[in-house]
Every structure is written in C-alpha cells, then in structure tokens.
Amino acid sequence: MSKFVTRFLKDESGATAIEYGLIAALIAVVLVGALQAVGGSLQGAFETISQEVNTATGG
C-alpha cells in the first residue's frame, strides 16, 4: 500500500494537463476583458457611422 501512495504522489502526468487548462482559462479571461474594452469603442463608432448614413440619405 505504501508503494502505491509513493507512486501516486510522484506521478506528475496529470499536472501538465491541469497547467494547460489553467493557461487556456487565463487566455480566455484576458480575451473576454479585451473584447469588452474594445466593444464599447466599436459600438460608438458604428452608431456614429449609422447616424451619418441616415443623415446623408435623408432618413
């Protein structure tokens, strides 16, 4: 039984998968934050363009 516990504690095969999962989660959080920051600027730009098009077409 002690050999099993020792082998289990030394086994690091799952650690790499967990690390990759944490890196992917961090990248996803950064992307969401960046898209939210840029989203407000894009919305303002499209609203301005929409108003200019409506003004130019008399709508």
Short mmCIF file of C-alpha atoms in Angstrom, two decimals:
data_model
loop_
_atom_site.label_atom_id
_atom_site.label_comp_id
_atom_site.label_asym_id
_atom_site.label_seq_id
_atom_site.Cartn_x
_atom_site.Cartn_y
_atom_site.Cartn_z
CA MET A 1 0.00 0.00 0.00
CA SER A 2 2.84 2.41 0.78
CA LYS A 3 4.35 1.78 -2.68
CA PHE A 4 1.05 2.77 -4.26
CA VAL A 5 0.88 6.01 -2.25
CA THR A 6 4.51 6.85 -3.02
CA ARG A 7 3.99 6.16 -6.72
CA PHE A 8 0.77 8.22 -6.69
CA LEU A 9 2.49 11.22 -5.08
CA LYS A 10 5.38 11.10 -7.56
CA ASP A 11 3.12 10.76 -10.62
CA GLU A 12 3.01 14.13 -12.41
CA SER A 13 1.32 13.04 -15.66
CA GLY A 14 -1.90 14.92 -14.86
CA ALA A 15 -0.09 18.09 -13.82
CA THR A 16 0.66 19.08 -17.41
CA ALA A 17 -2.99 18.80 -18.44
CA ILE A 18 -4.04 20.92 -15.48
CA GLU A 19 -1.41 23.53 -16.31
CA TYR A 20 -2.58 23.71 -19.92
CA GLY A 21 -6.15 24.06 -18.70
CA LEU A 22 -5.21 26.92 -16.40
CA ILE A 23 -3.31 28.67 -19.20
CA ALA A 24 -6.30 28.29 -21.54
CA ALA A 25 -8.63 29.69 -18.86
CA LEU A 26 -6.32 32.66 -18.29
CA ILE A 27 -6.18 33.39 -22.02
CA ALA A 28 -9.98 33.21 -22.21
CA VAL A 29 -10.34 35.69 -19.32
CA VAL A 30 -7.90 38.10 -20.97
CA LEU A 31 -9.72 37.83 -24.31
CA VAL A 32 -13.10 38.50 -22.73
CA GLY A 33 -11.74 41.54 -20.92
CA ALA A 34 -10.08 42.90 -24.05
CA LEU A 35 -13.19 42.37 -26.18
CA GLN A 36 -15.36 44.11 -23.61
CA ALA A 37 -12.97 47.07 -23.52
CA VAL A 38 -12.91 47.35 -27.32
CA GLY A 39 -16.63 46.61 -27.66
CA GLY A 40 -17.68 49.97 -26.26
CA SER A 41 -15.46 51.82 -28.71
CA LEU A 42 -16.76 49.79 -31.64
CA GLN A 43 -20.35 50.38 -30.64
CA GLY A 44 -19.75 54.13 -30.54
CA ALA A 45 -18.07 54.08 -33.94
CA PHE A 46 -20.92 52.12 -35.55
CA GLU A 47 -23.52 54.42 -34.01
CA THR A 48 -21.69 57.44 -35.45
CA ILE A 49 -21.50 55.79 -38.88
CA SER A 50 -25.19 54.89 -38.70
CA GLN A 51 -26.14 58.49 -37.87
CA GLU A 52 -24.01 59.83 -40.72
CA VAL A 53 -25.56 57.40 -43.21
CA ASN A 54 -29.06 58.29 -42.03
CA THR A 55 -28.29 62.00 -42.32
CA ALA A 56 -26.78 61.59 -45.79
CA THR A 57 -29.74 59.59 -47.08
CA GLY A 58 -32.31 61.86 -45.51
CA GLY A 59 -33.60 59.15 -43.23
#
